[in-house]
Amino acid sequence: MKREIIINLLFAFISLARTSFLATPPQNALIVAFEETYDLSLLANTLSDQGIDTTLIVPSTANIYENLVEVEVLKVFNEETKVEAKALKACEQLLSDKTILKRVRELQPTFTIFPSIRHDACLIPWVKSIKSIPVIWTLGSNEELYTFIQTGSAIPINTEGFMMTMISTVKDKLFISSIRSNYVNPALKLVSKYLPNIDVTLENLYNDVELILWGSDSVFSTNFASLTQLVVEVGCFHCRGVEPLPENLQKELVELRSGTIVSLLDESHSSLMEELAKKLPQGRQGQALVWRQKNVTFEAQPTNLFVNDKVDRQDLIGYPRTRVLLSHCEETELLEAAFHGTPVICFPRNFDEKKNALHILKLGFAYSTEGDFSIETILAAVNEIHNSAMYRENARKISLSLRDRPTPAMDRLVFWLKYIGRIRTEADNFLLPVKNIHTYAEIWQFLYGIAVGTLLSIFITMLYFATRFAAMNERQHNKSKGKYKR
């Protein structure tokens, strides 16, 4: 009798597990990146670490994370230089490559993750053709603007005046229009050629997108207000504890007792790195400079300069003896620096990196060189950060704000991907964003613009008639005095 009861309970439990909404089927991920390859390869490695089978598709010359574990990498050939031409070429290669298509159909990915700019018009229809779930990845001001406006999932927050808001709105519309004319429309033509059975137009392009992974963090960016839970903040999803450095490098760094400076700058700064190493304190009481770089050689390399491309950059940034990080201030690098509490000196190369540098300057864990990157200025900046506790204390507070949260970014990432996998058969997803959102602020700005325009028009009209009236009076006055008589 007891045996029958136990068997019945066991069958009931198995049946309940099968029918449970929370029972997650096996899942795998496909990540496609024609650009932003390093950041998306980090994402691929994180998903693989969490037990999700992951495949990465990138251009043949892509720069990807060096320590990928159990991530299958497929490459498409691409030798174009212009960004739009490069993206369109990669799109055509992907759509026409039967080997990749065969492999993807074997994988049957649960979801496919990709950026929106110079990816969406090609990959959303392609993902639909392989019956996968499209997931948008967004990182950087332009990418965020394009993604949020296209999907209607968030609205921009403008803290400036009416005129600046209007100018910003016009610039945003011109930017989106440029993307559509240079990439979206040509890509849709390629799709109609290679996938004639997929009905996708510019108007319904984003109808199937149900999840957006925002690769930033609210500590660094608060320019948008989300309108749906399916904009998931996953900044620092890959951040982790520090692992020991290789034994030989660890020994060299420990012997230089004043600490370590870590550089993630590109190879164009080789002369600066050499000069900086020479001017730093030497000997056992000196400072070490570790430059994470490859294919760089020196005729007479300073003894305190170590060039290494094998060590994971997080292990260098979070190394307990690291005093300062030299970085171009890409957002992912800054998230890692913030997570590990390491002060930064920025060498920005573009608008996004300049904006990142200004933001962390306000947060207090970056030193401003005010655009001066001479060896004297950089050396003074290194000494200032090394000798002042303020920068490290501010960095420690930011690190605490990133770590001390109910759910880490990696947990949010995995949960929402699995959630999307569970509800993929649902007819209606109540978490989808509402389209065509308008705020009271927009209405008031519109009314304010009409009022200002009307008053300005009345003023100009009155000024015009007053000027005409004055001119007529002066003419009549002169005529009455006989100035115009012959």
Short mmCIF file of C-alpha atoms in Angstrom, two decimals:
data_model
loop_
_atom_site.label_atom_id
_atom_site.label_comp_id
_atom_site.label_asym_id
_atom_site.label_seq_id
_atom_site.Cartn_x
_atom_site.Cartn_y
_atom_site.Cartn_z
CA MET A 1 0.00 0.00 0.00
CA LYS A 2 2.75 2.44 0.97
CA ARG A 3 4.67 1.51 -2.15
CA GLU A 4 1.67 2.37 -4.36
CA ILE A 5 1.24 5.71 -2.59
CA ILE A 6 4.91 6.57 -3.12
CA ILE A 7 4.72 5.62 -6.81
CA ASN A 8 1.56 7.69 -7.30
CA LEU A 9 3.18 10.69 -5.57
CA LEU A 10 6.27 10.32 -7.75
CA PHE A 11 4.21 10.26 -10.95
CA ALA A 12 2.22 13.27 -9.74
CA PHE A 13 5.43 15.18 -9.06
CA ILE A 14 6.85 14.38 -12.50
CA SER A 15 3.58 15.42 -14.14
CA LEU A 16 3.56 18.68 -12.21
CA ALA A 17 7.15 19.42 -13.19
CA ARG A 18 6.35 18.85 -16.84
CA THR A 19 3.36 21.16 -16.81
CA SER A 20 4.88 23.84 -14.59
CA PHE A 21 5.23 27.28 -16.18
CA LEU A 22 8.61 27.65 -14.47
CA ALA A 23 10.05 24.45 -15.94
CA THR A 24 12.64 25.74 -18.42
CA PRO A 25 13.37 23.65 -21.53
CA PRO A 26 16.95 23.26 -22.74
CA GLN A 27 18.14 26.54 -24.26
CA ASN A 28 20.96 27.71 -26.45
CA ALA A 29 22.01 31.12 -27.71
CA LEU A 30 23.28 32.49 -31.00
CA ILE A 31 25.09 35.84 -30.89
CA VAL A 32 25.70 37.72 -34.14
CA ALA A 33 28.04 40.72 -34.20
CA PHE A 34 29.18 42.54 -37.32
CA GLU A 35 30.45 45.26 -34.94
CA GLU A 36 31.01 45.51 -31.15
CA THR A 37 32.60 42.08 -31.40
CA TYR A 38 34.65 42.19 -28.20
CA ASP A 39 31.74 43.15 -25.93
CA LEU A 40 29.44 40.57 -27.50
CA SER A 41 32.11 37.88 -27.24
CA LEU A 42 32.22 38.67 -23.49
CA LEU A 43 28.46 38.13 -23.46
CA ALA A 44 28.89 34.81 -25.26
CA ASN A 45 31.47 33.67 -22.72
CA THR A 46 29.22 34.65 -19.80
CA LEU A 47 26.25 32.71 -21.19
CA SER A 48 28.48 29.69 -21.76
CA ASP A 49 29.69 29.91 -18.13
CA GLN A 50 26.03 29.80 -17.05
CA GLY A 51 25.41 26.53 -18.85
CA ILE A 52 23.76 27.94 -21.98
CA ASP A 53 25.18 26.49 -25.20
CA THR A 54 26.43 29.53 -27.11
CA THR A 55 27.55 30.15 -30.68
CA LEU A 56 29.14 33.39 -31.90
CA ILE A 57 29.09 34.68 -35.50
CA VAL A 58 31.59 37.47 -36.25
CA PRO A 59 33.57 38.85 -39.23
CA SER A 60 36.79 37.04 -40.07
CA THR A 61 38.99 39.89 -38.78
CA ALA A 62 37.01 40.52 -35.59
CA ASN A 63 38.61 41.31 -32.24
CA ILE A 64 37.06 38.92 -29.73
CA TYR A 65 37.62 37.96 -26.09
CA GLU A 66 40.81 35.93 -25.84
CA ASN A 67 39.70 33.40 -23.22
CA LEU A 68 36.46 32.04 -24.66
CA VAL A 69 35.42 28.76 -23.02
CA GLU A 70 33.13 26.33 -24.85
CA VAL A 71 31.88 28.96 -27.30
CA GLU A 72 31.66 27.92 -30.94
CA VAL A 73 32.84 30.72 -33.25
CA LEU A 74 31.63 30.96 -36.86
CA LYS A 75 33.17 33.59 -39.12
CA VAL A 76 31.94 35.42 -42.21
CA PHE A 77 34.48 36.88 -44.62
CA ASN A 78 34.50 40.67 -44.76
CA GLU A 79 37.13 43.05 -46.16
CA GLU A 80 35.11 46.26 -46.53
CA THR A 81 36.23 49.43 -44.74
CA LYS A 82 33.16 51.71 -44.61
CA VAL A 83 30.80 50.76 -41.79
CA GLU A 84 27.59 50.59 -43.87
CA ALA A 85 29.27 48.70 -46.72
CA LYS A 86 30.90 46.36 -44.20
CA ALA A 87 27.58 45.62 -42.49
CA LEU A 88 25.77 45.04 -45.80
CA LYS A 89 28.54 42.72 -47.00
CA ALA A 90 28.42 40.76 -43.74
CA CYS A 91 24.64 40.55 -44.07
CA GLU A 92 24.86 39.15 -47.60
CA GLN A 93 27.52 36.66 -46.53
CA LEU A 94 25.31 35.48 -43.68
CA LEU A 95 22.18 35.18 -45.81
CA SER A 96 23.96 33.31 -48.61
CA ASP A 97 26.35 31.08 -46.63
CA LYS A 98 24.78 27.62 -46.73
CA THR A 99 27.37 26.17 -44.34
CA ILE A 100 26.48 28.63 -41.59
CA LEU A 101 22.77 28.22 -42.26
CA LYS A 102 23.07 24.44 -42.01
CA ARG A 103 24.98 24.71 -38.74
CA VAL A 104 22.46 27.18 -37.31
CA ARG A 105 19.55 24.92 -38.21
CA GLU A 106 21.33 22.07 -36.42
CA LEU A 107 21.74 24.28 -33.33
CA GLN A 108 18.12 25.50 -33.39
CA PRO A 109 18.95 28.51 -31.16
CA THR A 110 16.31 29.46 -28.62
CA PHE A 111 17.24 33.13 -28.96
CA THR A 112 19.52 35.17 -31.20
CA ILE A 113 21.23 38.25 -29.74
CA PHE A 114 22.54 41.14 -31.85
CA PRO A 115 22.86 44.96 -31.82
CA SER A 116 20.30 47.10 -33.60
CA ILE A 117 22.34 49.64 -35.60
CA ARG A 118 23.50 48.10 -38.91
CA HIS A 119 22.11 44.70 -37.85
CA ASP A 120 18.34 44.92 -37.40
CA ALA A 121 17.05 45.00 -41.00
CA CYS A 122 19.14 41.95 -41.87
CA LEU A 123 18.98 39.88 -38.71
CA ILE A 124 15.39 40.29 -37.54
CA PRO A 125 14.02 38.67 -40.75
CA TRP A 126 16.82 36.08 -40.72
CA VAL A 127 16.04 35.17 -37.09
CA LYS A 128 12.38 34.85 -38.05
CA SER A 129 13.33 32.44 -40.83
CA ILE A 130 15.20 30.13 -38.42
CA LYS A 131 12.33 30.38 -35.86
CA SER A 132 14.43 31.85 -33.09
CA ILE A 133 13.62 34.68 -30.65
CA PRO A 134 15.26 38.04 -31.53
CA VAL A 135 16.96 39.79 -28.60
CA ILE A 136 18.45 43.26 -29.06
CA TRP A 137 21.76 44.24 -27.42
CA THR A 138 22.36 47.96 -26.93
CA LEU A 139 25.37 49.86 -25.58
CA GLY A 140 26.50 53.43 -26.28
CA SER A 141 24.52 56.65 -26.76
CA ASN A 142 23.79 56.23 -30.49
CA GLU A 143 22.86 52.57 -30.12
CA GLU A 144 20.59 53.30 -27.16
CA LEU A 145 18.87 56.19 -28.94
CA TYR A 146 18.24 54.12 -32.08
CA THR A 147 17.08 51.01 -30.21
CA PHE A 148 14.74 52.72 -27.77
CA ILE A 149 13.12 54.94 -30.38
CA GLN A 150 12.72 52.12 -32.92
CA THR A 151 11.16 49.76 -30.39
CA GLY A 152 9.23 52.36 -28.38
CA SER A 153 10.58 50.73 -25.22
CA ALA A 154 11.98 53.88 -23.60
CA ILE A 155 11.82 57.64 -23.97
CA PRO A 156 14.71 60.12 -23.85
CA ILE A 157 15.12 62.27 -20.75
CA ASN A 158 16.00 65.86 -21.69
CA THR A 159 17.21 68.05 -18.84
CA GLU A 160 18.12 71.04 -20.99
CA GLY A 161 16.01 73.98 -22.18
CA PHE A 162 13.38 74.06 -24.89
CA MET A 163 15.69 75.16 -27.73
CA MET A 164 18.38 72.58 -26.90
CA THR A 165 15.70 69.88 -26.70
CA MET A 166 14.37 70.87 -30.11
CA ILE A 167 17.89 70.87 -31.61
CA SER A 168 18.59 67.47 -30.03
CA THR A 169 15.33 66.07 -31.40
CA VAL A 170 16.16 67.26 -34.92
CA LYS A 171 19.65 65.74 -34.70
CA ASP A 172 18.19 62.43 -33.50
CA LYS A 173 15.72 62.31 -36.38
CA LEU A 174 18.47 63.07 -38.91
CA PHE A 175 20.64 60.33 -37.42
CA ILE A 176 17.87 57.74 -37.65
CA SER A 177 17.02 58.87 -41.17
CA SER A 178 20.67 58.42 -42.17
CA ILE A 179 20.76 54.87 -40.76
CA ARG A 180 17.58 53.99 -42.62
CA SER A 181 18.75 55.31 -45.99
CA ASN A 182 22.33 53.96 -45.78
CA TYR A 183 21.63 50.57 -44.19
CA VAL A 184 18.03 49.62 -43.44
CA ASN A 185 16.57 50.04 -46.92
CA PRO A 186 19.48 48.29 -48.75
CA ALA A 187 19.43 45.48 -46.16
CA LEU A 188 15.69 44.93 -46.64
CA LYS A 189 16.34 44.57 -50.38
CA LEU A 190 18.92 41.87 -49.63
CA VAL A 191 16.40 40.13 -47.37
CA SER A 192 13.73 40.18 -50.09
CA LYS A 193 16.28 38.59 -52.43
CA TYR A 194 17.47 35.78 -50.14
CA LEU A 195 14.37 35.33 -47.94
CA PRO A 196 11.42 35.98 -50.25
CA ASN A 197 8.97 34.13 -48.00
CA ILE A 198 9.59 36.40 -44.99
CA ASP A 199 7.18 39.32 -44.86
CA VAL A 200 9.08 42.10 -43.10
CA THR A 201 8.77 45.81 -43.79
CA LEU A 202 10.15 48.92 -42.13
CA GLU A 203 6.84 49.43 -40.32
CA ASN A 204 6.61 45.95 -38.75
CA LEU A 205 10.36 45.29 -38.40
CA TYR A 206 10.43 45.27 -34.59
CA ASN A 207 7.08 43.56 -33.97
CA ASP A 208 8.75 40.30 -32.88
CA VAL A 209 11.35 41.88 -30.56
CA GLU A 210 10.42 41.11 -26.95
CA LEU A 211 13.67 41.64 -25.03
CA ILE A 212 16.34 44.36 -25.00
CA LEU A 213 19.60 43.82 -23.11
CA TRP A 214 20.98 47.20 -22.06
CA GLY A 215 24.73 46.76 -21.64
CA SER A 216 25.20 49.87 -19.52
CA ASP A 217 24.41 50.65 -15.89
CA SER A 218 22.31 53.37 -14.28
CA VAL A 219 25.44 54.51 -12.42
CA PHE A 220 26.83 55.66 -15.77
CA SER A 221 23.77 56.51 -17.84
CA THR A 222 20.32 57.87 -16.97
CA ASN A 223 19.36 59.37 -20.32
CA PHE A 224 16.28 57.20 -20.89
CA ALA A 225 13.16 56.19 -18.97
CA SER A 226 12.08 52.61 -19.61
CA LEU A 227 8.45 51.88 -20.54
CA THR A 228 8.61 48.11 -20.10
CA GLN A 229 10.27 45.52 -17.88
CA LEU A 230 11.80 43.96 -20.96
CA VAL A 231 14.51 46.60 -21.11
CA VAL A 232 16.90 44.70 -18.86
CA GLU A 233 19.94 46.45 -17.39
CA VAL A 234 22.83 43.99 -17.63
CA GLY A 235 25.84 46.31 -17.33
CA CYS A 236 28.85 44.54 -15.78
CA PHE A 237 27.24 41.15 -16.47
CA HIS A 238 30.74 39.73 -16.93
CA CYS A 239 32.32 41.37 -13.86
CA ARG A 240 33.80 38.83 -11.44
CA GLY A 241 36.32 38.37 -8.71
CA VAL A 242 40.02 38.59 -9.45
CA GLU A 243 42.04 35.49 -10.29
CA PRO A 244 45.80 35.20 -9.57
CA LEU A 245 48.20 36.55 -12.17
CA PRO A 246 50.70 34.22 -13.86
CA GLU A 247 53.47 33.35 -11.42
CA ASN A 248 56.30 35.00 -13.37
CA LEU A 249 54.40 38.28 -13.83
CA GLN A 250 53.22 38.26 -10.21
CA LYS A 251 56.82 37.94 -9.02
CA GLU A 252 57.99 40.86 -11.16
CA LEU A 253 55.17 43.13 -9.99
CA VAL A 254 55.59 42.33 -6.30
CA GLU A 255 59.25 43.32 -6.43
CA LEU A 256 58.27 46.86 -7.51
CA ARG A 257 56.87 47.97 -4.19
CA SER A 258 55.19 51.27 -5.09
CA GLY A 259 52.38 49.55 -6.93
CA THR A 260 51.29 48.94 -10.51
CA ILE A 261 49.90 51.09 -13.30
CA VAL A 262 47.75 49.21 -15.84
CA SER A 263 47.35 50.43 -19.43
CA LEU A 264 44.69 49.29 -21.92
CA LEU A 265 45.66 51.86 -24.57
CA ASP A 266 46.13 50.91 -28.21
CA GLU A 267 49.48 50.45 -29.94
CA SER A 268 49.66 54.07 -31.13
CA HIS A 269 50.71 55.05 -27.58
CA SER A 270 53.91 52.98 -27.55
CA SER A 271 56.24 56.00 -27.25
CA LEU A 272 54.14 57.41 -24.39
CA MET A 273 54.23 54.08 -22.55
CA GLU A 274 58.00 53.83 -22.95
CA GLU A 275 58.59 57.39 -21.71
CA LEU A 276 56.17 56.99 -18.81
CA ALA A 277 57.90 53.78 -17.65
CA LYS A 278 61.29 55.51 -17.74
CA LYS A 279 60.07 58.48 -15.69
CA LEU A 280 58.34 56.41 -13.02
CA PRO A 281 60.29 55.59 -9.83
CA GLN A 282 62.78 52.79 -10.56
CA GLY A 283 64.26 49.95 -8.53
CA ARG A 284 62.62 48.01 -5.71
CA GLN A 285 60.81 51.09 -4.43
CA GLY A 286 59.61 51.89 -7.95
CA GLN A 287 56.36 51.46 -9.89
CA ALA A 288 55.51 48.88 -12.53
CA LEU A 289 53.69 49.65 -15.77
CA VAL A 290 51.75 46.71 -17.26
CA TRP A 291 50.55 47.32 -20.81
CA ARG A 292 47.98 44.86 -22.08
CA GLN A 293 48.93 44.85 -25.73
CA LYS A 294 50.34 42.61 -28.43
CA ASN A 295 52.59 43.11 -31.46
CA VAL A 296 54.55 45.87 -29.72
CA THR A 297 58.33 45.81 -29.49
CA PHE A 298 60.89 48.20 -28.01
CA GLU A 299 64.57 48.59 -28.86
CA ALA A 300 65.43 49.01 -25.19
CA GLN A 301 62.43 48.11 -23.10
CA PRO A 302 62.46 49.64 -19.58
CA THR A 303 62.82 47.07 -16.81
CA ASN A 304 59.60 48.23 -15.14
CA LEU A 305 57.50 47.99 -18.34
CA PHE A 306 55.70 44.68 -18.89
CA VAL A 307 53.82 44.00 -22.13
CA ASN A 308 51.33 41.13 -21.93
CA ASP A 309 48.29 40.16 -24.01
CA LYS A 310 47.47 36.86 -22.30
CA VAL A 311 46.30 38.05 -18.90
CA ASP A 312 42.60 38.83 -18.60
CA ARG A 313 42.21 42.59 -18.21
CA GLN A 314 39.90 42.21 -15.19
CA ASP A 315 42.69 40.41 -13.33
CA LEU A 316 44.95 43.39 -14.02
CA ILE A 317 42.34 46.06 -13.25
CA GLY A 318 41.36 44.33 -9.99
CA TYR A 319 44.91 43.36 -9.00
CA PRO A 320 45.30 44.56 -5.35
CA ARG A 321 48.48 46.53 -6.16
CA THR A 322 46.96 48.37 -9.16
CA ARG A 323 46.94 52.11 -8.42
CA VAL A 324 45.53 53.58 -11.64
CA LEU A 325 44.15 52.48 -15.01
CA LEU A 326 45.04 54.17 -18.32
CA SER A 327 42.09 53.62 -20.64
CA HIS A 328 40.33 54.96 -23.72
CA CYS A 329 37.23 54.88 -21.50
CA GLU A 330 35.06 52.50 -23.45
CA GLU A 331 32.00 51.80 -21.34
CA THR A 332 32.78 48.14 -20.71
CA GLU A 333 36.28 48.96 -19.47
CA LEU A 334 34.86 51.66 -17.19
CA LEU A 335 32.33 49.24 -15.74
CA GLU A 336 35.16 46.85 -14.91
CA ALA A 337 37.22 49.67 -13.35
CA ALA A 338 34.21 50.79 -11.31
CA PHE A 339 33.42 47.23 -10.21
CA HIS A 340 36.99 46.72 -8.95
CA GLY A 341 37.32 50.24 -7.50
CA THR A 342 40.25 51.37 -9.64
CA PRO A 343 40.79 55.10 -10.49
CA VAL A 344 41.08 55.97 -14.18
CA ILE A 345 42.90 58.38 -16.50
CA CYS A 346 40.97 58.68 -19.78
CA PHE A 347 42.35 58.94 -23.32
CA PRO A 348 39.08 59.34 -25.29
CA ARG A 349 39.05 58.86 -29.07
CA ASN A 350 35.43 59.66 -29.98
CA PHE A 351 32.28 61.38 -28.72
CA ASP A 352 31.02 58.44 -26.64
CA GLU A 353 34.36 58.02 -24.88
CA LYS A 354 34.55 61.77 -24.17
CA LYS A 355 31.07 61.64 -22.67
CA ASN A 356 32.07 58.62 -20.55
CA ALA A 357 35.17 60.47 -19.36
CA LEU A 358 33.14 63.53 -18.31
CA HIS A 359 30.67 61.34 -16.44
CA ILE A 360 33.22 59.44 -14.37
CA LEU A 361 34.99 62.74 -13.72
CA LYS A 362 31.77 63.90 -12.03
CA LEU A 363 31.68 60.63 -10.07
CA GLY A 364 35.13 61.48 -8.74
CA PHE A 365 37.26 58.48 -9.64
CA ALA A 366 38.87 59.87 -12.80
CA TYR A 367 41.56 62.52 -13.30
CA SER A 368 41.03 65.14 -15.99
CA THR A 369 44.00 66.00 -18.20
CA GLU A 370 41.83 68.61 -20.01
CA GLY A 371 42.89 67.24 -23.38
CA ASP A 372 46.61 67.43 -22.64
CA PHE A 373 48.24 64.01 -23.12
CA SER A 374 51.87 65.01 -22.91
CA ILE A 375 54.21 62.86 -20.85
CA GLU A 376 54.54 65.55 -18.17
CA THR A 377 50.76 65.82 -17.72
CA ILE A 378 50.23 62.05 -17.59
CA LEU A 379 53.06 61.63 -15.09
CA ALA A 380 51.57 64.39 -12.91
CA ALA A 381 48.15 62.69 -13.12
CA VAL A 382 49.61 59.32 -12.08
CA ASN A 383 51.39 60.91 -9.12
CA GLU A 384 48.25 62.84 -8.09
CA ILE A 385 46.10 59.69 -8.03
CA HIS A 386 48.85 57.68 -6.35
CA ASN A 387 49.34 60.22 -3.56
CA SER A 388 45.69 61.14 -2.97
CA ALA A 389 43.21 58.87 -1.16
CA MET A 390 40.21 60.73 -2.62
CA TYR A 391 40.19 58.97 -6.01
CA ARG A 392 40.41 55.48 -4.54
CA GLU A 393 37.77 56.27 -1.92
CA ASN A 394 35.35 57.52 -4.59
CA ALA A 395 36.11 54.44 -6.70
CA ARG A 396 35.42 52.23 -3.66
CA LYS A 397 31.99 53.83 -3.17
CA ILE A 398 31.09 53.28 -6.85
CA SER A 399 32.30 49.68 -6.58
CA LEU A 400 30.05 49.14 -3.55
CA SER A 401 27.04 50.58 -5.43
CA LEU A 402 27.62 48.09 -8.28
CA ARG A 403 28.15 45.06 -6.05
CA ASP A 404 25.60 45.70 -3.29
CA ARG A 405 22.38 44.92 -5.18
CA PRO A 406 19.56 42.39 -4.70
CA THR A 407 20.29 40.70 -8.03
CA PRO A 408 23.64 40.84 -9.86
CA ALA A 409 23.62 41.79 -13.54
CA MET A 410 24.49 38.23 -14.58
CA ASP A 411 21.47 36.83 -12.71
CA ARG A 412 19.16 39.37 -14.38
CA LEU A 413 20.61 38.45 -17.77
CA VAL A 414 20.07 34.72 -17.34
CA PHE A 415 16.63 35.06 -15.71
CA TRP A 416 15.13 37.20 -18.48
CA LEU A 417 16.57 35.07 -21.27
CA LYS A 418 15.03 32.00 -19.66
CA TYR A 419 11.79 33.90 -19.12
CA ILE A 420 11.60 34.75 -22.82
CA GLY A 421 12.31 31.10 -23.62
CA ARG A 422 9.41 30.00 -21.42
CA ILE A 423 6.80 32.38 -22.82
CA ARG A 424 7.74 32.08 -26.49
CA THR A 425 4.49 30.23 -27.23
CA GLU A 426 2.26 32.73 -25.42
CA ALA A 427 -0.19 34.52 -27.74
CA ASP A 428 0.07 37.89 -25.97
CA ASN A 429 3.02 39.16 -24.00
CA PHE A 430 1.70 41.73 -21.56
CA LEU A 431 5.19 43.16 -21.06
CA LEU A 432 5.60 44.45 -24.62
CA PRO A 433 6.14 48.23 -24.84
CA VAL A 434 3.36 50.64 -25.68
CA LYS A 435 3.85 52.36 -29.03
CA ASN A 436 3.65 56.09 -29.76
CA ILE A 437 4.17 57.35 -26.22
CA HIS A 438 3.65 61.06 -25.58
CA THR A 439 4.39 62.78 -22.29
CA TYR A 440 2.89 65.86 -20.66
CA ALA A 441 6.28 67.51 -21.03
CA GLU A 442 6.13 67.03 -24.80
CA ILE A 443 2.61 68.52 -24.92
CA TRP A 444 3.64 71.52 -22.85
CA GLN A 445 6.75 72.01 -24.97
CA PHE A 446 4.55 71.94 -28.09
CA LEU A 447 2.11 74.47 -26.63
CA TYR A 448 5.00 76.56 -25.37
CA GLY A 449 6.50 76.54 -28.87
CA ILE A 450 3.19 77.64 -30.41
CA ALA A 451 2.82 80.43 -27.84
CA VAL A 452 6.38 81.67 -28.31
CA GLY A 453 6.03 81.48 -32.09
CA THR A 454 2.73 83.37 -32.03
CA LEU A 455 4.08 86.12 -29.77
CA LEU A 456 7.22 86.39 -31.88
CA SER A 457 5.12 86.67 -35.04
CA ILE A 458 2.92 89.39 -33.49
CA PHE A 459 5.99 91.29 -32.31
CA ILE A 460 7.66 91.14 -35.73
CA THR A 461 4.42 92.18 -37.44
CA MET A 462 3.94 95.12 -35.06
CA LEU A 463 7.57 96.13 -35.49
CA TYR A 464 7.14 96.00 -39.26
CA PHE A 465 4.04 98.20 -39.25
CA ALA A 466 5.59 100.58 -36.71
CA THR A 467 8.63 100.96 -38.95
CA ARG A 468 6.44 101.57 -42.00
CA PHE A 469 4.33 104.10 -40.07
CA ALA A 470 7.41 105.96 -38.87
CA ALA A 471 8.84 106.01 -42.40
CA MET A 472 5.57 107.38 -43.83
CA ASN A 473 5.40 110.10 -41.13
CA GLU A 474 8.97 111.12 -41.84
CA ARG A 475 8.27 111.26 -45.57
CA GLN A 476 5.17 113.43 -45.05
CA HIS A 477 7.08 115.68 -42.64
CA ASN A 478 9.88 116.18 -45.13
CA LYS A 479 7.39 116.77 -47.93
CA SER A 480 5.57 119.42 -45.89
CA LYS A 481 8.86 121.29 -45.42
CA GLY A 482 9.41 121.28 -49.16
CA LYS A 483 12.45 119.04 -49.19
CA TYR A 484 11.10 117.07 -52.15
CA LYS A 485 9.97 120.12 -54.19
CA ARG A 486 11.92 121.08 -57.31
#
